[in-house]
Amino acid sequence: MENYLRVVKESEQDLIRELVPARLEALDEEELLALHRRVRRARNKHTKNYRRKAAASVAEEAGRGAAHPKGGKSRHHAEALEEALSIVSARLAAVAHQEAERLKAERLAMAQANRNTGPDGAGDAVAGAGVGAGIAREHSKTAGGIKRDGSSASQGAQRQAKRDR
């Protein structure tokens, strides 16, 4: 990245200086996202400038190949910032993966801590929550449930009686 410092402007040199591995290691996920956003904006700006210059000179030069050397400075800026963006993206992906693994381990530890550990229910997170070991929860039927079950049993009996006839 040091060879690109000659190519880019002073404002973009600050961006590239932030890509020193020691500096990148010190950044957390939010700071990396902000740096990624700044590098991407600068890269997009120079890519757009290069494409506009090249497109304008294609008509003058009567060919894309002949117009290629015209946008050299903008192209070099865009290439430098593209490489910078890839460095920041790779670091951001690594940090995001580490953070995801840390959160996953934290959630698993919380789930393990809240697990029921025996008949006394000492492991329950909330008193009275869950079911003790080997004890089924009692189901209370509502009036509609009783009526529906009776109707179903009656229909079954009617079908059986019809077959028996």
Tab-separated table of C-alpha atoms in Angstrom:
chain	number	residue	atom	x	y	z
A	1	MET	CA	0.000	0.000	0.000
A	2	GLU	CA	2.946	2.324	0.543
A	3	ASN	CA	3.538	2.637	-3.217
A	4	TYR	CA	0.028	4.049	-3.606
A	5	LEU	CA	0.733	6.967	-1.276
A	6	ARG	CA	2.478	8.746	-4.163
A	7	VAL	CA	-0.555	8.393	-6.406
A	8	VAL	CA	-3.430	9.562	-4.234
A	9	LYS	CA	-4.237	13.008	-2.874
A	10	GLU	CA	-3.494	14.064	0.689
A	11	SER	CA	-7.062	13.361	1.870
A	12	GLU	CA	-6.929	9.820	0.501
A	13	GLN	CA	-3.421	9.330	1.891
A	14	ASP	CA	-4.959	9.582	5.350
A	15	LEU	CA	-7.316	6.766	4.429
A	16	ILE	CA	-4.471	4.601	3.198
A	17	ARG	CA	-2.376	5.329	6.302
A	18	GLU	CA	-5.218	3.960	8.409
A	19	LEU	CA	-4.699	0.584	6.726
A	20	VAL	CA	-1.483	-0.113	8.602
A	21	PRO	CA	-2.066	-3.514	10.254
A	22	ALA	CA	-1.428	-2.149	13.753
A	23	ARG	CA	-4.080	0.539	13.253
A	24	LEU	CA	-6.571	-1.885	11.737
A	25	GLU	CA	-6.153	-4.261	14.689
A	26	ALA	CA	-7.109	-1.471	17.098
A	27	LEU	CA	-10.440	-0.738	15.353
A	28	ASP	CA	-13.674	-2.343	16.485
A	29	GLU	CA	-16.511	-3.369	14.169
A	30	GLU	CA	-18.272	0.016	14.144
A	31	GLU	CA	-15.054	1.906	13.411
A	32	LEU	CA	-14.202	-0.554	10.637
A	33	LEU	CA	-17.648	-0.028	9.117
A	34	ALA	CA	-17.080	3.737	9.121
A	35	LEU	CA	-13.633	3.329	7.526
A	36	HIS	CA	-15.068	0.901	4.949
A	37	ARG	CA	-17.755	3.442	4.055
A	38	ARG	CA	-15.172	6.245	3.612
A	39	VAL	CA	-12.845	4.136	1.458
A	40	ARG	CA	-15.736	2.883	-0.671
A	41	ARG	CA	-16.972	6.438	-1.296
A	42	ALA	CA	-13.506	7.592	-2.344
A	43	ARG	CA	-13.087	4.563	-4.625
A	44	ASN	CA	-16.484	5.144	-6.224
A	45	LYS	CA	-15.635	8.811	-6.829
A	46	HIS	CA	-12.404	8.040	-8.671
A	47	THR	CA	-13.926	5.130	-10.580
A	48	LYS	CA	-16.725	7.408	-11.754
A	49	ASN	CA	-14.232	10.115	-12.794
A	50	TYR	CA	-12.106	7.613	-14.697
A	51	ARG	CA	-15.095	6.170	-16.542
A	52	ARG	CA	-16.405	9.605	-17.479
A	53	LYS	CA	-13.027	10.722	-18.849
A	54	ALA	CA	-12.577	7.485	-20.740
A	55	ALA	CA	-16.088	7.634	-22.190
A	56	ALA	CA	-15.559	11.232	-23.308
A	57	SER	CA	-12.244	10.470	-24.971
A	58	VAL	CA	-13.524	7.388	-26.824
A	59	ALA	CA	-15.314	9.633	-29.307
A	60	GLU	CA	-12.198	11.836	-29.735
A	61	GLU	CA	-9.801	8.928	-30.169
A	62	ALA	CA	-12.250	6.832	-32.198
A	63	GLY	CA	-11.661	3.736	-30.073
A	64	ARG	CA	-11.610	2.463	-26.534
A	65	GLY	CA	-8.092	1.125	-26.752
A	66	ALA	CA	-6.679	4.465	-27.825
A	67	ALA	CA	-8.656	6.262	-25.104
A	68	HIS	CA	-7.317	3.971	-22.357
A	69	PRO	CA	-4.145	5.958	-21.528
A	70	LYS	CA	-6.079	9.224	-21.109
A	71	GLY	CA	-7.570	8.474	-17.660
A	72	GLY	CA	-4.377	7.156	-16.113
A	73	LYS	CA	-4.323	9.289	-12.979
A	74	SER	CA	-7.947	8.617	-12.068
A	75	ARG	CA	-7.484	4.946	-12.889
A	76	HIS	CA	-4.486	4.736	-10.549
A	77	HIS	CA	-6.475	6.475	-7.816
A	78	ALA	CA	-9.325	4.003	-8.287
A	79	GLU	CA	-6.960	1.009	-8.266
A	80	ALA	CA	-5.257	2.198	-5.086
A	81	LEU	CA	-8.558	2.703	-3.341
A	82	GLU	CA	-9.880	-0.623	-4.641
A	83	GLU	CA	-6.967	-2.399	-2.985
A	84	ALA	CA	-7.513	-0.364	0.178
A	85	LEU	CA	-11.167	-1.363	0.148
A	86	SER	CA	-10.273	-5.037	-0.169
A	87	ILE	CA	-7.962	-4.773	2.869
A	88	VAL	CA	-10.643	-3.084	4.970
A	89	SER	CA	-13.295	-5.555	3.771
A	90	ALA	CA	-11.161	-8.540	4.724
A	91	ARG	CA	-10.477	-7.134	8.194
A	92	LEU	CA	-14.143	-6.236	8.656
A	93	ALA	CA	-15.202	-9.760	7.683
A	94	ALA	CA	-12.759	-11.250	10.194
A	95	VAL	CA	-13.923	-8.973	13.008
A	96	ALA	CA	-17.595	-9.598	12.194
A	97	HIS	CA	-16.981	-13.360	12.242
A	98	GLN	CA	-15.216	-13.125	15.619
A	99	GLU	CA	-18.076	-11.046	17.016
A	100	ALA	CA	-20.657	-13.530	15.697
A	101	GLU	CA	-18.765	-16.433	17.297
A	102	ARG	CA	-18.532	-14.529	20.584
A	103	LEU	CA	-22.276	-13.816	20.578
A	104	LYS	CA	-23.039	-17.432	19.698
A	105	ALA	CA	-20.915	-18.689	22.590
A	106	GLU	CA	-22.571	-16.178	24.911
A	107	ARG	CA	-26.063	-17.295	23.885
A	108	LEU	CA	-25.130	-20.965	24.273
A	109	ALA	CA	-23.706	-20.293	27.736
A	110	MET	CA	-26.916	-18.496	28.736
A	111	ALA	CA	-28.997	-21.375	27.402
A	112	GLN	CA	-26.873	-23.888	29.323
A	113	ALA	CA	-27.198	-21.838	32.511
A	114	ASN	CA	-30.993	-21.675	32.186
A	115	ARG	CA	-31.404	-25.399	31.526
A	116	ASN	CA	-33.376	-27.454	34.066
A	117	THR	CA	-30.866	-29.554	36.000
A	118	GLY	CA	-33.082	-31.884	37.982
A	119	PRO	CA	-36.314	-32.557	39.852
A	120	ASP	CA	-35.839	-29.623	42.216
A	121	GLY	CA	-35.975	-27.208	39.266
A	122	ALA	CA	-32.905	-25.325	40.472
A	123	GLY	CA	-31.862	-24.597	36.899
A	124	ASP	CA	-35.071	-22.833	35.904
A	125	ALA	CA	-34.543	-19.222	34.895
A	126	VAL	CA	-37.939	-18.166	36.213
A	127	ALA	CA	-39.633	-19.774	39.177
A	128	GLY	CA	-42.488	-21.962	38.012
A	129	ALA	CA	-41.386	-21.835	34.361
A	130	GLY	CA	-41.020	-25.085	32.495
A	131	VAL	CA	-41.784	-28.614	33.617
A	132	GLY	CA	-39.968	-30.551	36.309
A	133	ALA	CA	-38.251	-33.815	35.478
A	134	GLY	CA	-40.813	-36.527	34.752
A	135	ILE	CA	-43.822	-34.346	35.596
A	136	ALA	CA	-46.218	-33.659	32.780
A	137	ARG	CA	-48.047	-30.378	32.704
A	138	GLU	CA	-51.770	-30.685	33.315
A	139	HIS	CA	-53.980	-29.689	30.443
A	140	SER	CA	-57.174	-27.924	31.327
A	141	LYS	CA	-59.898	-28.164	28.758
A	142	THR	CA	-62.026	-25.223	27.890
A	143	ALA	CA	-65.765	-25.487	27.354
A	144	GLY	CA	-65.205	-25.353	23.596
A	145	GLY	CA	-62.605	-28.124	23.776
A	146	ILE	CA	-64.891	-30.410	25.763
A	147	LYS	CA	-67.722	-29.758	23.317
A	148	ARG	CA	-65.489	-30.414	20.301
A	149	ASP	CA	-64.128	-33.658	21.769
A	150	GLY	CA	-67.653	-34.848	22.552
A	151	SER	CA	-68.804	-34.048	19.048
A	152	SER	CA	-65.853	-35.916	17.543
A	153	ALA	CA	-66.507	-38.982	19.689
A	154	SER	CA	-70.187	-38.876	18.777
A	155	GLN	CA	-69.411	-38.716	15.056
A	156	GLY	CA	-67.039	-41.664	15.406
A	157	ALA	CA	-69.724	-43.685	17.205
A	158	GLN	CA	-72.271	-42.818	14.509
A	159	ARG	CA	-69.886	-43.945	11.747
A	160	GLN	CA	-69.181	-47.219	13.547
A	161	ALA	CA	-72.883	-47.884	14.107
A	162	LYS	CA	-73.529	-47.278	10.408
A	163	ARG	CA	-70.871	-49.854	9.478
A	164	ASP	CA	-72.206	-52.375	11.972
A	165	ARG	CA	-75.711	-52.227	10.502
